[in-house]
Short mmCIF file of C-alpha atoms and ligand atoms in Angstrom, two decimals:
data_model
loop_
_atom_site.label_atom_id
_atom_site.label_comp_id
_atom_site.label_asym_id
_atom_site.label_seq_id
_atom_site.Cartn_x
_atom_site.Cartn_y
_atom_site.Cartn_z
CA UNK Z 499 0.00 0.00 0.00
CA UNK Z 500 1.15 3.54 -0.78
CA UNK Z 501 -0.22 6.47 1.22
CA UNK Z 502 -0.38 9.71 -0.76
CA UNK Z 503 -1.56 13.18 0.10
CA UNK Z 504 -3.59 14.17 -3.01
CA UNK Z 505 -2.65 17.82 -2.62
CA UNK Z 506 1.10 17.38 -2.33
CA UNK Z 507 2.37 14.12 -3.80
CA UNK Z 508 5.27 13.91 -6.25
CA UNK Z 509 4.98 12.31 -9.68
CA UNK Z 510 7.86 9.96 -8.80
CA UNK Z 511 5.73 8.40 -6.06
CA UNK Z 512 3.30 7.18 -8.72
CA UNK Z 513 5.84 5.71 -11.12
CA UNK Z 514 5.87 2.17 -9.63
CA UNK Z 515 2.04 2.00 -9.73
CA UNK Z 516 2.00 3.25 -13.33
CA UNK Z 517 4.54 0.58 -14.21
CA UNK Z 518 2.27 -2.07 -12.67
CA UNK Z 519 -0.61 -0.88 -14.90
CA UNK Z 520 1.61 -0.85 -18.01
CA UNK Z 521 2.71 -4.41 -17.31
CA UNK Z 522 -0.88 -5.63 -17.02
CA UNK Z 523 -1.25 -5.55 -13.22
CA UNK Z 524 -4.00 -4.14 -11.01
CA UNK Z 525 -3.87 -0.93 -8.97
CA UNK Z 526 -6.56 0.44 -6.65
CA UNK Z 527 -6.57 4.24 -6.63
CA UNK Z 528 -8.64 7.12 -5.24
CA UNK Z 529 -10.98 9.21 -7.38
CA UNK Z 530 -13.35 12.02 -6.37
CA UNK Z 531 -16.29 9.55 -6.32
CA UNK Z 532 -15.14 6.21 -4.85
CA UNK Z 533 -11.94 4.11 -5.08
CA UNK Z 534 -11.36 2.38 -8.42
CA UNK Z 535 -9.73 -0.96 -9.22
CA UNK Z 536 -7.73 -0.20 -12.34
CA UNK Z 537 -6.13 -2.06 -15.23
CA UNK Z 538 -4.84 -0.98 -18.65
CA UNK Z 539 -8.12 -0.66 -20.58
CA UNK Z 540 -6.57 -1.94 -23.79
CA UNK Z 541 -5.07 -5.06 -22.19
CA UNK Z 542 -7.72 -7.77 -22.29
CA UNK Z 543 -6.02 -10.21 -19.90
CA UNK Z 544 -5.53 -7.44 -17.32
CA UNK Z 545 -9.18 -6.40 -17.56
CA UNK Z 546 -10.32 -10.01 -17.15
CA UNK Z 547 -8.42 -10.15 -13.89
CA UNK Z 548 -10.56 -7.29 -12.55
CA UNK Z 549 -13.64 -9.50 -12.90
CA UNK Z 550 -11.88 -12.44 -11.24
CA UNK Z 551 -10.58 -10.43 -8.30
CA UNK Z 552 -13.91 -8.69 -7.61
CA UNK Z 553 -16.10 -11.70 -8.31
CA UNK Z 554 -17.85 -9.37 -10.78
CA UNK Z 555 -20.55 -10.86 -13.03
CA UNK Z 556 -19.19 -11.03 -16.59
CA UNK Z 557 -22.16 -9.09 -18.01
CA UNK Z 558 -21.35 -5.94 -15.99
CA UNK Z 559 -19.24 -3.56 -18.13
CA UNK Z 560 -16.46 -1.34 -16.78
CA UNK Z 561 -15.91 2.42 -17.10
CA UNK Z 562 -12.71 3.61 -18.79
CA UNK Z 563 -10.92 6.55 -17.16
CA UNK Z 564 -9.00 9.07 -19.28
CA UNK Z 565 -6.83 12.07 -18.40
CA UNK Z 566 -7.66 14.26 -21.40
CA UNK Z 567 -10.61 14.62 -23.77
CA UNK Z 568 -8.37 13.63 -26.71
CA UNK Z 569 -8.24 10.04 -25.39
CA UNK Z 570 -11.91 9.70 -26.36
CA UNK Z 571 -10.75 9.30 -29.96
CA UNK Z 572 -8.52 6.39 -29.00
CA UNK Z 573 -11.41 4.57 -27.34
CA UNK Z 574 -14.31 5.49 -29.57
CA UNK Z 575 -15.20 5.27 -33.24
CA UNK Z 576 -18.07 7.74 -32.78
CA UNK Z 577 -18.52 10.43 -30.16
CA UNK Z 578 -21.83 12.33 -30.38
CA UNK Z 579 -21.56 16.11 -30.46
CA UNK Z 580 -23.47 16.35 -27.18
CA UNK Z 581 -20.81 14.22 -25.49
CA UNK Z 582 -18.11 16.73 -26.46
CA UNK Z 583 -20.31 19.55 -25.21
CA UNK Z 584 -20.69 17.93 -21.78
CA UNK Z 585 -17.07 16.74 -21.59
CA UNK Z 586 -15.72 20.19 -22.38
CA UNK Z 587 -17.80 21.74 -19.61
CA UNK Z 588 -17.79 19.09 -16.92
CA UNK Z 589 -14.61 17.05 -17.22
CA UNK Z 590 -12.73 16.32 -15.12
CA UNK Z 591 -15.71 15.42 -12.96
CA UNK Z 592 -18.15 12.73 -11.82
CA UNK Z 593 -19.87 12.30 -15.18
CA UNK Z 594 -19.56 9.20 -17.38
CA UNK Z 595 -20.51 9.33 -21.06
CA UNK Z 596 -21.52 6.43 -23.26
CA UNK Z 597 -19.89 6.44 -26.72
CA UNK Z 598 -19.54 3.90 -29.52
CA UNK Z 599 -16.56 1.66 -28.85
CA UNK Z 600 -13.50 1.48 -31.08
CA UNK Z 601 -12.30 -1.99 -32.16
CA UNK Z 602 -9.23 -1.35 -29.97
CA UNK Z 603 -11.27 -1.63 -26.78
CA UNK Z 604 -11.55 -5.28 -25.73
CA UNK Z 605 -15.04 -6.70 -25.26
CA UNK Z 606 -13.97 -7.65 -21.74
CA UNK Z 607 -14.24 -3.93 -20.90
CA UNK Z 608 -17.71 -3.49 -22.38
CA UNK Z 609 -19.08 -6.93 -21.45
CA UNK Z 610 -19.70 -7.61 -25.12
CA UNK Z 611 -21.45 -4.31 -25.87
CA UNK Z 612 -20.66 -2.01 -28.82
CA UNK Z 613 -20.62 0.99 -26.47
CA UNK Z 614 -17.98 2.03 -23.99
CA UNK Z 615 -18.50 4.23 -20.92
CA UNK Z 616 -15.80 6.89 -20.42
CA UNK Z 617 -15.02 9.53 -17.82
CA UNK Z 618 -12.24 11.84 -16.69
CA UNK Z 619 -11.92 11.77 -12.89
CA UNK Z 620 -11.39 15.04 -10.99
CA UNK Z 621 -8.64 13.68 -8.78
CA UNK Z 622 -4.95 14.58 -9.11
CA UNK Z 623 -3.74 11.07 -8.22
CA UNK Z 624 -6.09 9.36 -10.68
CA UNK Z 625 -5.28 11.80 -13.49
CA UNK Z 626 -1.52 11.48 -12.99
CA UNK Z 627 -1.71 7.68 -12.81
CA UNK Z 628 -3.57 7.57 -16.13
CA UNK Z 629 -1.18 10.04 -17.72
CA UNK Z 630 1.81 7.93 -16.66
CA UNK Z 631 0.31 4.63 -17.83
CA UNK Z 632 -2.73 4.26 -20.10
CA UNK Z 633 -6.49 4.77 -20.20
CA UNK Z 634 -7.56 2.81 -17.13
CA UNK Z 635 -10.59 0.52 -16.95
CA UNK Z 636 -11.81 0.67 -13.38
CA UNK Z 637 -14.94 -0.40 -11.54
CA UNK Z 638 -15.27 0.36 -7.85
CA UNK Z 639 -12.55 -1.34 -5.79
CA UNK Z 640 -14.80 -3.56 -3.69
CA UNK Z 641 -15.80 -7.22 -3.72
CA UNK Z 642 -18.78 -7.37 -6.06
CA UNK Z 643 -22.07 -6.67 -4.31
CA UNK Z 644 -20.49 -4.92 -1.30
CA UNK Z 645 -20.71 -1.17 -0.61
CA UNK Z 646 -18.28 0.83 -2.74
CA UNK Z 647 -15.05 1.90 -1.01
CA UNK Z 648 -14.74 5.54 0.06
CA UNK Z 649 -11.60 5.08 2.21
CA UNK Z 650 -8.30 3.27 1.69
CA UNK Z 651 -9.09 0.88 4.54
CA UNK Z 652 -12.29 -0.29 2.76
CA UNK Z 653 -10.14 -1.36 -0.20
CA UNK Z 654 -7.60 -3.05 2.06
CA UNK Z 655 -10.40 -5.00 3.72
CA UNK Z 656 -11.87 -6.25 0.42
CA UNK Z 657 -8.85 -6.70 -1.85
CA UNK Z 658 -5.49 -6.39 -0.06
CA UNK Z 659 -4.09 -9.86 -0.72
CA UNK Z 660 -5.41 -9.98 -4.28
CA UNK Z 661 -3.88 -7.00 -6.10
CA UNK Z 662 -0.42 -5.51 -6.63
CA UNK Z 663 -0.90 -1.94 -5.33
CA UNK Z 664 -3.39 0.03 -3.25
CA UNK Z 665 -2.96 3.80 -3.28
CA UNK Z 666 -4.53 5.34 -0.19
CA UNK Z 667 -5.44 8.99 -0.77
CA UNK Z 668 -7.78 9.40 2.19
CA UNK Z 669 -11.56 9.77 2.15
CA UNK Z 670 -13.14 10.40 -1.27
CA UNK Z 671 -14.95 13.68 -1.89
CA UNK Z 672 -18.41 12.65 -3.14
CA UNK Z 673 -18.75 9.14 -1.76
CA UNK Z 674 -21.10 8.00 -4.54
CA UNK Z 675 -20.17 6.94 -8.05
CA UNK Z 676 -20.35 9.00 -11.23
CA UNK Z 677 -23.55 9.83 -13.08
CA UNK Z 678 -23.77 7.72 -16.26
CA UNK Z 679 -25.63 9.11 -19.25
CA UNK Z 680 -26.38 7.53 -22.63
CA UNK Z 681 -26.24 10.27 -25.27
CA UNK Z 682 -26.50 7.81 -28.15
CA UNK Z 683 -30.23 7.51 -27.39
CA UNK Z 684 -32.85 10.14 -28.21
CA UNK Z 685 -33.75 11.62 -25.76
CA UNK Z 686 -30.65 10.97 -23.60
CA UNK Z 687 -31.15 8.29 -20.95
CA UNK Z 688 -29.83 8.28 -17.39
CA UNK Z 689 -28.19 4.88 -16.81
CA UNK Z 690 -27.09 5.56 -13.26
CA UNK Z 691 -27.71 8.60 -11.07
CA UNK Z 692 -24.52 9.72 -9.38
CA UNK Z 693 -22.55 12.61 -7.97
CA UNK Z 694 -23.45 14.97 -10.81
CA UNK Z 695 -27.18 15.93 -10.66
CA UNK Z 696 -29.40 15.17 -13.66
CA UNK Z 697 -31.15 18.55 -13.34
CA UNK Z 698 -27.83 20.29 -14.09
CA UNK Z 699 -27.19 18.10 -17.13
CA UNK Z 700 -30.65 18.93 -18.46
CA UNK Z 701 -29.90 22.62 -18.06
CA UNK Z 702 -26.66 22.34 -20.00
CA UNK Z 703 -28.12 20.15 -22.74
CA UNK Z 704 -31.31 22.20 -22.96
CA UNK Z 705 -33.41 19.02 -23.10
CA UNK Z 706 -35.06 16.46 -20.83
CA UNK Z 707 -33.19 13.33 -19.84
CA UNK Z 708 -35.24 10.16 -19.52
CA UNK Z 709 -34.97 8.62 -16.04
CA UNK Z 710 -36.00 4.96 -16.30
CA UNK Z 711 -37.33 3.01 -13.31
CA UNK Z 712 -34.08 1.07 -12.94
CA UNK Z 713 -32.10 4.33 -12.58
CA UNK Z 714 -34.24 5.07 -9.54
CA UNK Z 715 -33.21 1.67 -8.19
CA UNK Z 716 -36.74 0.33 -8.68
CA UNK Z 717 -36.78 -2.20 -11.50
CA UNK Z 718 -34.40 -4.64 -13.08
CA UNK Z 719 -32.69 -3.20 -16.14
CA UNK Z 720 -33.11 -4.54 -19.62
CA UNK Z 721 -29.80 -6.24 -20.42
CA UNK Z 722 -29.13 -4.17 -23.52
CA UNK Z 723 -29.58 -0.87 -21.71
CA UNK Z 724 -27.68 -0.92 -18.44
CA UNK Z 725 -26.32 -4.34 -17.77
CA UNK Z 726 -24.83 -3.81 -14.34
CA UNK Z 727 -28.02 -2.43 -12.90
CA UNK Z 728 -29.77 -5.71 -12.46
CA UNK Z 729 -27.46 -7.04 -9.79
CA UNK Z 730 -28.13 -6.43 -6.09
CA UNK Z 731 -25.40 -4.14 -4.98
CA UNK Z 732 -23.94 -2.09 -2.13
CA UNK Z 733 -25.50 -4.49 0.36
CA UNK Z 734 -24.40 -5.16 3.93
CA UNK Z 735 -24.72 -8.81 5.02
CA UNK Z 736 -27.18 -7.66 7.68
CA UNK Z 737 -30.78 -7.29 6.38
CA UNK Z 738 -31.45 -3.67 5.46
CA UNK Z 739 -34.98 -2.26 5.49
CA UNK Z 740 -35.54 1.01 3.67
CA UNK Z 741 -38.54 3.05 4.84
CA UNK Z 742 -39.71 5.43 2.12
CA UNK Z 743 -42.26 8.20 2.19
CA UNK Z 744 -43.76 10.36 -0.51
CA UNK Z 745 -43.39 13.35 1.74
CA UNK Z 746 -40.54 14.19 4.09
CA UNK Z 747 -41.85 17.59 5.16
CA UNK Z 748 -43.12 16.47 8.59
CA UNK Z 749 -39.91 14.83 9.81
CA UNK Z 750 -41.15 14.10 13.30
CA UNK Z 751 -44.15 12.10 12.00
CA UNK Z 752 -41.92 10.38 9.46
CA UNK Z 753 -39.28 9.41 12.06
CA UNK Z 754 -41.97 8.04 14.39
CA UNK Z 755 -43.22 5.82 11.57
CA UNK Z 756 -39.65 4.65 10.85
CA UNK Z 757 -39.23 3.89 14.54
CA UNK Z 758 -42.36 1.70 14.56
CA UNK Z 759 -40.91 -0.32 11.66
CA UNK Z 760 -37.53 -0.57 13.42
CA UNK Z 761 -39.09 -1.81 16.67
CA UNK Z 762 -40.40 -4.86 14.81
CA UNK Z 763 -36.85 -6.13 14.19
CA UNK Z 764 -35.31 -6.91 17.58
CA UNK Z 765 -31.79 -5.52 17.80
CA UNK Z 766 -31.64 -2.81 15.15
CA UNK Z 767 -29.55 0.10 13.98
CA UNK Z 768 -31.20 3.09 12.31
CA UNK Z 769 -29.51 5.02 9.51
CA UNK Z 770 -30.81 8.47 10.36
CA UNK Z 771 -29.93 12.11 9.79
CA UNK Z 772 -28.91 15.04 11.94
CA UNK Z 773 -32.52 16.27 11.91
CA UNK Z 774 -34.10 12.94 12.93
CA UNK Z 775 -31.54 11.21 15.18
CA UNK Z 776 -33.19 12.43 18.40
CA UNK Z 777 -36.40 10.53 17.63
CA UNK Z 778 -34.62 7.17 17.92
CA UNK Z 779 -33.52 7.42 21.54
CA UNK Z 780 -32.73 3.98 22.96
CA UNK Z 781 -31.91 2.52 19.52
CA UNK Z 782 -28.49 2.33 17.87
CA UNK Z 783 -28.20 5.23 15.45
CA UNK Z 784 -25.76 5.76 12.58
CA UNK Z 785 -25.95 9.42 11.62
CA UNK Z 786 -25.50 9.98 7.90
CA UNK Z 787 -25.38 13.75 7.69
CA UNK Z 788 -27.88 16.56 7.31
CA UNK Z 789 -30.96 16.55 5.09
CA UNK Z 790 -30.16 20.18 4.31
CA UNK Z 791 -26.86 19.02 2.82
CA UNK Z 792 -27.40 15.87 0.69
CA UNK Z 793 -23.69 16.02 -0.13
CA UNK Z 794 -22.93 15.08 3.49
CA UNK Z 795 -25.36 12.15 3.31
CA UNK Z 796 -23.87 10.81 0.05
CA UNK Z 797 -20.39 11.08 1.48
CA UNK Z 798 -21.22 9.08 4.61
CA UNK Z 799 -23.45 6.48 2.96
CA UNK Z 800 -21.15 3.62 1.93
CA UNK Z 801 -19.10 3.77 5.11
CA UNK Z 802 -22.35 3.59 7.09
CA UNK Z 803 -23.49 0.54 5.07
CA UNK Z 804 -20.20 -1.16 5.89
CA UNK Z 805 -20.46 -0.27 9.59
CA UNK Z 806 -23.88 -1.90 9.84
CA UNK Z 807 -22.20 -5.33 9.73
CA UNK Z 808 -19.84 -4.44 12.57
CA UNK Z 809 -22.58 -3.55 15.07
CA UNK Z 810 -23.87 -7.06 15.72
CA UNK Z 811 -27.50 -6.12 15.03
CA UNK Z 812 -30.28 -8.32 13.57
CA UNK Z 813 -31.28 -5.67 11.04
CA UNK Z 814 -30.70 -2.10 10.00
CA UNK Z 815 -33.44 0.34 9.08
CA UNK Z 816 -32.65 3.23 6.74
CA UNK Z 817 -34.52 6.48 6.25
CA UNK Z 818 -35.41 7.56 2.72
CA UNK Z 819 -34.77 10.85 0.91
CA UNK Z 820 -36.40 13.01 -1.71
CA UNK Z 821 -35.31 12.03 -5.21
CA UNK Z 822 -34.03 15.47 -6.17
CA UNK Z 823 -30.43 16.43 -6.96
CA UNK Z 824 -28.06 14.07 -5.16
CA UNK Z 825 -31.11 12.49 -3.51
CA UNK Z 826 -31.74 10.46 -6.68
CA UNK Z 827 -28.31 8.81 -6.41
CA UNK Z 828 -28.73 8.27 -2.67
CA UNK Z 829 -32.10 6.55 -3.15
CA UNK Z 830 -30.77 4.40 -6.02
CA UNK Z 831 -27.99 3.12 -3.73
CA UNK Z 832 -30.27 2.60 -0.73
CA UNK Z 833 -32.90 0.74 -2.75
CA UNK Z 834 -30.32 -1.52 -4.33
CA UNK Z 835 -28.69 -2.15 -0.95
CA UNK Z 836 -31.94 -2.99 0.79
CA UNK Z 837 -33.37 -6.45 1.30
CA UNK Z 838 -36.85 -4.98 1.88
CA UNK Z 839 -38.61 -1.70 1.18
CA UNK Z 840 -41.49 -0.25 3.18
CA UNK Z 841 -43.57 2.52 1.59
CA UNK Z 842 -45.42 4.66 4.09
P1 AMP H 1306 -18.87 0.46 -11.14
O1 AMP H 1306 -17.74 1.24 -11.70
O2 AMP H 1306 -18.50 -0.77 -10.39
O3 AMP H 1306 -19.74 1.33 -10.35
O4 AMP H 1306 -19.72 -0.05 -12.38
C1 AMP H 1306 -19.75 0.64 -13.58
C2 AMP H 1306 -21.13 0.67 -14.13
O5 AMP H 1306 -21.04 1.36 -15.38
C3 AMP H 1306 -21.70 -0.68 -14.49
O6 AMP H 1306 -22.50 -1.17 -13.47
C4 AMP H 1306 -22.54 -0.40 -15.74
O7 AMP H 1306 -23.88 -0.26 -15.38
C5 AMP H 1306 -22.04 0.93 -16.25
N1 AMP H 1306 -21.49 0.77 -17.59
C6 AMP H 1306 -20.19 0.65 -17.92
N2 AMP H 1306 -20.04 0.51 -19.26
C7 AMP H 1306 -21.28 0.55 -19.79
C8 AMP H 1306 -21.79 0.44 -21.10
N3 AMP H 1306 -20.99 0.26 -22.14
N4 AMP H 1306 -23.13 0.50 -21.26
C9 AMP H 1306 -23.93 0.69 -20.19
N5 AMP H 1306 -23.51 0.79 -18.94
C10 AMP H 1306 -22.21 0.73 -18.71
MG1 MG H 1307 -19.31 -0.90 -8.32
#
């Protein structure tokens, strides 16, 4: 493991990791969303090892990370004009764009699809690592199905004996993955809500983006559209019950209803917020952040889902959130992590 301070590391500290990538090895590295498990995107054998190490289903494609917009041409045979428009404004950043794949990109990266998902991460370590090695194919650096890693120690726990290098750059900024958008479809389709809000993308594009049920975490995805979405994901081993409401304006009434659900489960932990924690006196509470600052909730979410398993409880009960802005990504993750949903 290498510990690096993202604001003051030297290029020379990344050379050994870049060499590992160039030789077909695997490196876990920090990004602004979550930690990635990276391999040279154009090296098929290296990419196949990502699936093996994570236990990732073979039909779940992997995002390729670039360090400059020009690398799109290396990876893609057709980039829609809208993709350039978004990339020029929002890269580097937590936005992934679907483009048509070039024959150079192995099908192992795209899980057999003719499209490839590409993004430029807004993280100095990730950008430098790519620049020193190659475009890097990287899913989240967790065992498949587990919550995504937002700290170096999460990666160590899941993967330490299985990969060559782990770069620990501290806690990630957003704590949820990138927003994935398909601009090859008309109108554009949201494949996964993430750190970049859909409402902002709509403003920049000047058109509506279709948000399918599966992007809300509600239905299984059609294989052709968003392959990875059909797998249960982000889940603690402990049963997780998500209590949703259509209306979160009366938080006291809502929290009392959540509490009634929780009390039916024996020893429970409640994933609550700063505003609601006081209504769960006597129960174990994991505080996620403030409802006034969805950013704080997103950032704490995956660590909280991992902590649930360390508390020795029979079940965890999670509060729901409005599906606006970052709330859409938060609800997608919570729904896909939950073993049961209650709608009030
Ligand atoms: P992860 O990086 O582990 O969060 O997973 C990346 C996600 O990106 C996958 O679950 C897919 O849903 C999505 N993805 C990657 N490539 C494609 C693609 N070519 N078409 C559609 N979705 C993709
Ligand atoms: Mg993942």
